[in-house]
């Protein structure tokens, strides 16, 4: 017995519009989060040269800054807030050379202000080349 004679079976229909919406959202997400390696690196061919190394060694002025703020210019010890002594020590150590390099050996626990004082004194002494010494950890 066929009780469903007058009724026809409906074919299932797949609605593609929500699927397309989902794929567009995923595509936008992937485009935004993708990193492009071509922007983060540059291919540079550096020139090579065959020349004699420079014979003149740069004049280095070592300024040590301790954790408590005490300073030492080459072998001359200074107090924690002795700005005039620091400036005088840098001028004496430079001995009129404008190409002298100030090397700041600051303790890891020294204050930023102590290091800034050394930088300001070097600028006032006319020493524009400044570098910081670091220690390589094994």
PDB file of C-alpha atoms in Angstrom:
ATOM      1  CA  UNK A   1       0.000   0.000   0.000  1.00  0.00           C
ATOM      2  CA  UNK A   2       1.265   3.337  -1.024  1.00  0.00           C
ATOM      3  CA  UNK A   3      -0.169   6.010   1.227  1.00  0.00           C
ATOM      4  CA  UNK A   4       1.893   8.825  -0.344  1.00  0.00           C
ATOM      5  CA  UNK A   5       0.552   8.725  -3.860  1.00  0.00           C
ATOM      6  CA  UNK A   6      -0.219  12.339  -4.364  1.00  0.00           C
ATOM      7  CA  UNK A   7       2.833  13.607  -2.572  1.00  0.00           C
ATOM      8  CA  UNK A   8       6.107  13.959  -4.448  1.00  0.00           C
ATOM      9  CA  UNK A   9       9.418  13.720  -2.735  1.00  0.00           C
ATOM     10  CA  UNK A  10      11.327  17.035  -2.573  1.00  0.00           C
ATOM     11  CA  UNK A  11      14.985  16.999  -3.470  1.00  0.00           C
ATOM     12  CA  UNK A  12      17.287  18.440  -0.781  1.00  0.00           C
ATOM     13  CA  UNK A  13      18.789  21.784  -1.728  1.00  0.00           C
ATOM     14  CA  UNK A  14      22.166  23.046  -0.512  1.00  0.00           C
ATOM     15  CA  UNK A  15      22.193  26.756   0.165  1.00  0.00           C
ATOM     16  CA  UNK A  16      25.649  28.046  -0.925  1.00  0.00           C
ATOM     17  CA  UNK A  17      25.338  31.658   0.215  1.00  0.00           C
ATOM     18  CA  UNK A  18      26.269  31.022   3.906  1.00  0.00           C
ATOM     19  CA  UNK A  19      29.185  28.859   2.722  1.00  0.00           C
ATOM     20  CA  UNK A  20      30.460  31.661   0.474  1.00  0.00           C
ATOM     21  CA  UNK A  21      30.115  34.178   3.328  1.00  0.00           C
ATOM     22  CA  UNK A  22      32.138  31.920   5.630  1.00  0.00           C
ATOM     23  CA  UNK A  23      34.871  31.427   3.029  1.00  0.00           C
ATOM     24  CA  UNK A  24      35.144  35.180   2.454  1.00  0.00           C
ATOM     25  CA  UNK A  25      35.564  35.809   6.181  1.00  0.00           C
ATOM     26  CA  UNK A  26      38.272  33.131   6.388  1.00  0.00           C
ATOM     27  CA  UNK A  27      39.994  34.577   3.318  1.00  0.00           C
ATOM     28  CA  UNK A  28      40.025  38.080   4.826  1.00  0.00           C
ATOM     29  CA  UNK A  29      41.373  36.699   8.108  1.00  0.00           C
ATOM     30  CA  UNK A  30      44.182  34.856   6.324  1.00  0.00           C
ATOM     31  CA  UNK A  31      45.098  37.904   4.255  1.00  0.00           C
ATOM     32  CA  UNK A  32      45.349  40.104   7.338  1.00  0.00           C
ATOM     33  CA  UNK A  33      47.371  37.676   9.458  1.00  0.00           C
ATOM     34  CA  UNK A  34      49.793  36.530   6.771  1.00  0.00           C
ATOM     35  CA  UNK A  35      53.335  37.840   7.010  1.00  0.00           C
ATOM     36  CA  UNK A  36      55.189  38.572   3.849  1.00  0.00           C
ATOM     37  CA  UNK A  37      58.857  37.690   4.035  1.00  0.00           C
ATOM     38  CA  UNK A  38      59.780  39.839   1.062  1.00  0.00           C
ATOM     39  CA  UNK A  39      59.087  42.986   3.098  1.00  0.00           C
ATOM     40  CA  UNK A  40      61.079  41.877   6.142  1.00  0.00           C
ATOM     41  CA  UNK A  41      64.379  41.192   4.439  1.00  0.00           C
ATOM     42  CA  UNK A  42      66.508  42.935   1.903  1.00  0.00           C
ATOM     43  CA  UNK A  43      69.022  41.265  -0.360  1.00  0.00           C
ATOM     44  CA  UNK A  44      72.152  43.381  -0.369  1.00  0.00           C
ATOM     45  CA  UNK A  45      75.471  42.566  -1.957  1.00  0.00           C
ATOM     46  CA  UNK A  46      78.095  44.437   0.016  1.00  0.00           C
ATOM     47  CA  UNK A  47      81.222  45.609  -1.762  1.00  0.00           C
ATOM     48  CA  UNK A  48      84.584  44.098  -0.961  1.00  0.00           C
ATOM     49  CA  UNK A  49      87.864  45.878  -0.741  1.00  0.00           C
ATOM     50  CA  UNK A  50      91.491  44.936  -0.456  1.00  0.00           C
ATOM     51  CA  UNK A  51      93.218  47.561   1.557  1.00  0.00           C
ATOM     52  CA  UNK A  52      95.657  47.754   4.401  1.00  0.00           C
ATOM     53  CA  UNK A  53      93.982  47.937   7.801  1.00  0.00           C
ATOM     54  CA  UNK A  54      94.194  51.257   9.539  1.00  0.00           C
ATOM     55  CA  UNK A  55      97.375  51.582  11.542  1.00  0.00           C
ATOM     56  CA  UNK A  56      96.163  54.288  13.884  1.00  0.00           C
ATOM     57  CA  UNK A  57      94.321  53.000  16.929  1.00  0.00           C
ATOM     58  CA  UNK A  58      91.506  55.195  18.191  1.00  0.00           C
ATOM     59  CA  UNK A  59      92.028  56.910  21.536  1.00  0.00           C
ATOM     60  CA  UNK A  60      89.665  55.274  24.035  1.00  0.00           C
ATOM     61  CA  UNK A  61      88.505  56.925  27.250  1.00  0.00           C
ATOM     62  CA  UNK A  62      86.991  54.410  29.673  1.00  0.00           C
ATOM     63  CA  UNK A  63      84.398  55.763  32.094  1.00  0.00           C
ATOM     64  CA  UNK A  64      83.273  53.250  34.719  1.00  0.00           C
ATOM     65  CA  UNK A  65      79.945  53.793  36.494  1.00  0.00           C
ATOM     66  CA  UNK A  66      79.390  51.768  39.674  1.00  0.00           C
ATOM     67  CA  UNK A  67      76.033  50.683  41.058  1.00  0.00           C
ATOM     68  CA  UNK A  68      76.200  53.314  43.822  1.00  0.00           C
ATOM     69  CA  UNK A  69      76.859  56.127  41.307  1.00  0.00           C
ATOM     70  CA  UNK A  70      80.607  56.498  41.834  1.00  0.00           C
ATOM     71  CA  UNK A  71      82.544  57.008  38.615  1.00  0.00           C
ATOM     72  CA  UNK A  72      86.061  56.509  37.362  1.00  0.00           C
ATOM     73  CA  UNK A  73      87.582  58.201  34.297  1.00  0.00           C
ATOM     74  CA  UNK A  74      90.500  56.053  33.129  1.00  0.00           C
ATOM     75  CA  UNK A  75      92.245  55.642  36.539  1.00  0.00           C
ATOM     76  CA  UNK A  76      90.901  58.753  38.294  1.00  0.00           C
ATOM     77  CA  UNK A  77      88.114  58.078  40.810  1.00  0.00           C
ATOM     78  CA  UNK A  78      85.216  60.506  41.172  1.00  0.00           C
ATOM     79  CA  UNK A  79      82.306  60.891  43.547  1.00  0.00           C
ATOM     80  CA  UNK A  80      78.687  60.074  42.760  1.00  0.00           C
ATOM     81  CA  UNK A  81      77.554  63.607  41.895  1.00  0.00           C
ATOM     82  CA  UNK A  82      80.849  65.186  40.815  1.00  0.00           C
ATOM     83  CA  UNK A  83      79.767  66.625  37.470  1.00  0.00           C
ATOM     84  CA  UNK A  84      82.607  69.156  37.269  1.00  0.00           C
ATOM     85  CA  UNK A  85      85.184  66.484  38.067  1.00  0.00           C
ATOM     86  CA  UNK A  86      83.713  64.211  35.410  1.00  0.00           C
ATOM     87  CA  UNK A  87      83.871  66.966  32.794  1.00  0.00           C
ATOM     88  CA  UNK A  88      87.434  67.863  33.812  1.00  0.00           C
ATOM     89  CA  UNK A  89      88.477  64.191  33.701  1.00  0.00           C
ATOM     90  CA  UNK A  90      87.053  63.737  30.209  1.00  0.00           C
ATOM     91  CA  UNK A  91      88.774  66.899  28.921  1.00  0.00           C
ATOM     92  CA  UNK A  92      92.112  65.790  30.423  1.00  0.00           C
ATOM     93  CA  UNK A  93      91.778  62.242  29.082  1.00  0.00           C
ATOM     94  CA  UNK A  94      90.937  63.509  25.601  1.00  0.00           C
ATOM     95  CA  UNK A  95      94.018  65.767  25.613  1.00  0.00           C
ATOM     96  CA  UNK A  96      92.636  67.945  22.836  1.00  0.00           C
ATOM     97  CA  UNK A  97      91.740  65.060  20.522  1.00  0.00           C
ATOM     98  CA  UNK A  98      88.282  65.363  19.032  1.00  0.00           C
ATOM     99  CA  UNK A  99      88.360  61.805  17.643  1.00  0.00           C
ATOM    100  CA  UNK A 100      88.539  60.174  21.093  1.00  0.00           C
ATOM    101  CA  UNK A 101      85.913  57.528  21.826  1.00  0.00           C
ATOM    102  CA  UNK A 102      84.226  57.468  25.231  1.00  0.00           C
ATOM    103  CA  UNK A 103      83.556  53.894  26.389  1.00  0.00           C
ATOM    104  CA  UNK A 104      80.951  53.727  29.174  1.00  0.00           C
ATOM    105  CA  UNK A 105      81.427  50.694  31.434  1.00  0.00           C
ATOM    106  CA  UNK A 106      78.207  50.908  33.449  1.00  0.00           C
ATOM    107  CA  UNK A 107      77.199  48.391  36.094  1.00  0.00           C
ATOM    108  CA  UNK A 108      73.928  46.593  35.392  1.00  0.00           C
ATOM    109  CA  UNK A 109      72.459  47.995  38.617  1.00  0.00           C
ATOM    110  CA  UNK A 110      73.623  51.588  38.043  1.00  0.00           C
ATOM    111  CA  UNK A 111      70.952  54.222  37.597  1.00  0.00           C
ATOM    112  CA  UNK A 112      70.041  55.666  34.235  1.00  0.00           C
ATOM    113  CA  UNK A 113      70.768  59.127  35.566  1.00  0.00           C
ATOM    114  CA  UNK A 114      74.422  58.218  36.183  1.00  0.00           C
ATOM    115  CA  UNK A 115      74.845  57.100  32.590  1.00  0.00           C
ATOM    116  CA  UNK A 116      73.054  60.219  31.307  1.00  0.00           C
ATOM    117  CA  UNK A 117      75.464  62.379  33.329  1.00  0.00           C
ATOM    118  CA  UNK A 118      78.393  60.717  31.551  1.00  0.00           C
ATOM    119  CA  UNK A 119      76.741  61.286  28.171  1.00  0.00           C
ATOM    120  CA  UNK A 120      76.082  64.965  28.942  1.00  0.00           C
ATOM    121  CA  UNK A 121      79.643  65.496  30.192  1.00  0.00           C
ATOM    122  CA  UNK A 122      81.021  63.889  27.021  1.00  0.00           C
ATOM    123  CA  UNK A 123      78.878  66.208  24.901  1.00  0.00           C
ATOM    124  CA  UNK A 124      80.028  69.260  26.861  1.00  0.00           C
ATOM    125  CA  UNK A 125      83.661  68.152  26.473  1.00  0.00           C
ATOM    126  CA  UNK A 126      83.184  68.000  22.693  1.00  0.00           C
ATOM    127  CA  UNK A 127      83.429  64.214  22.489  1.00  0.00           C
ATOM    128  CA  UNK A 128      80.780  63.030  20.064  1.00  0.00           C
ATOM    129  CA  UNK A 129      81.758  59.361  19.741  1.00  0.00           C
ATOM    130  CA  UNK A 130      80.313  57.290  22.561  1.00  0.00           C
ATOM    131  CA  UNK A 131      79.875  53.562  23.010  1.00  0.00           C
ATOM    132  CA  UNK A 132      78.759  51.196  25.756  1.00  0.00           C
ATOM    133  CA  UNK A 133      80.701  48.163  26.891  1.00  0.00           C
ATOM    134  CA  UNK A 134      78.780  44.929  27.365  1.00  0.00           C
ATOM    135  CA  UNK A 135      79.591  41.462  28.576  1.00  0.00           C
ATOM    136  CA  UNK A 136      78.734  38.393  26.522  1.00  0.00           C
ATOM    137  CA  UNK A 137      76.911  35.721  28.470  1.00  0.00           C
ATOM    138  CA  UNK A 138      77.952  32.125  27.771  1.00  0.00           C
TER     139      UNK A 138
END
